[in-house]
XYZ file of C-alpha atoms in Angstrom:
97
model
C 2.570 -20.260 9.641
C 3.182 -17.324 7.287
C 4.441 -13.509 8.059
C 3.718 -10.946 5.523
C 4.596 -7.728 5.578
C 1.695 -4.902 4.387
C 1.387 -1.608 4.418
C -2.265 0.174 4.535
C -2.974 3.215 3.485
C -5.635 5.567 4.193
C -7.027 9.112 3.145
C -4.644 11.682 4.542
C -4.805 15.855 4.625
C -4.955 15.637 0.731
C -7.810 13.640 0.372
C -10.936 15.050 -1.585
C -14.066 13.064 0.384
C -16.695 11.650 -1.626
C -14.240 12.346 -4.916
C -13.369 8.733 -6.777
C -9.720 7.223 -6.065
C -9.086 7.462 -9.524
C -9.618 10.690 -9.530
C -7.798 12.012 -6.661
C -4.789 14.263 -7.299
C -1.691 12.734 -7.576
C -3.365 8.734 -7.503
C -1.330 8.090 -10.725
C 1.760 8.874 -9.484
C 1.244 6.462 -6.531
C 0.004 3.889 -8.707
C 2.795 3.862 -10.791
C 5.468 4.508 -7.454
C 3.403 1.078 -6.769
C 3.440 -0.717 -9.924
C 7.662 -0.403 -10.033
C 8.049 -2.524 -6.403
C 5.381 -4.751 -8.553
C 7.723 -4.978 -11.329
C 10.839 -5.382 -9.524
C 8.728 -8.789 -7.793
C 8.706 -7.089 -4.377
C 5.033 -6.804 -3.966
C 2.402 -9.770 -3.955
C -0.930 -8.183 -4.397
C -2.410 -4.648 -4.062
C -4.998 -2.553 -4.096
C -7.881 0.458 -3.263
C -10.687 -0.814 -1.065
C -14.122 -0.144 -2.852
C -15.685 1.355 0.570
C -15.570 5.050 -0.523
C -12.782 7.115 0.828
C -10.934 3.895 2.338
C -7.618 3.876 1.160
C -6.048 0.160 0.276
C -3.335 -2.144 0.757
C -0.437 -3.707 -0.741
C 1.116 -7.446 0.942
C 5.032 -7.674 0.132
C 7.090 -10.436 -1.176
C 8.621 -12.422 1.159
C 12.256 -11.384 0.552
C 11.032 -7.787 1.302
C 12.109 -6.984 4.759
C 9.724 -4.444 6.950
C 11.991 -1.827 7.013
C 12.872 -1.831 3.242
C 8.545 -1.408 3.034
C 7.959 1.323 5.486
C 11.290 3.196 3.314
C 9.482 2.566 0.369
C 6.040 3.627 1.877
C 7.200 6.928 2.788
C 9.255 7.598 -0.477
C 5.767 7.023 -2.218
C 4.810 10.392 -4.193
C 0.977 10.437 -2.721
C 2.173 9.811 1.149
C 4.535 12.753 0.542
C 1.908 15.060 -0.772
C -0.350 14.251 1.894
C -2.863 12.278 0.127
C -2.207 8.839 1.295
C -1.027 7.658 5.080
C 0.373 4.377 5.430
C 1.220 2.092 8.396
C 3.120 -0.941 7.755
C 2.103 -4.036 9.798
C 3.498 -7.946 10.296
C 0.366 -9.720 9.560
C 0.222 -13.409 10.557
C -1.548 -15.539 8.366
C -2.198 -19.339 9.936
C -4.672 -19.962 7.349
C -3.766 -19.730 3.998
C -3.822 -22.272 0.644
């Protein structure tokens, strides 16, 4: 039995519908807000969904507790301009390699 610790995110106020999220204002600075918790080892795997105007998620490393990810969820550049939301979840994984 595994716990991991996400956090999705989806369109918020800021969002430009039907506008690619690699073009959306301000989706660099999030990707790069995410690609430093990368770096540091704290995140596992993340991403946009490909379903238009979806959002995405990113799974923490273990070590990363829920309420150091929901701190560094909100701190996140794109969630403070209002182009991202997030929710941070426990996800339970009983089948996994």
């Amino acid at each position: 039995m595994e716990l991991k610790q996400v956090v999705l995110h989806v369109p918020g106020p800021g969002w430009k519908p039907g506008i690619d999220f690699r073009e959306q204002p301000g989706v660099m600075e999030h990707v790069k807000h995410m690609a430093a918790f990368h770096e540091q080892g704290k995140l596992l795997m993340g991403g946009p969904f490909t379903d238009p105007d979806s959002g995405g998620m990113v799974i923490a490393a273990e070590t990363v507790t829920r309420e150091e990810l929901e701190e560094f969820a909100a701190s996140d550049p794109a969630v403070q301009a209002g182009l991202l939301t997030f929710k941070v979840m426990t996800w339970y994984v009983p089948m996994a390699k």
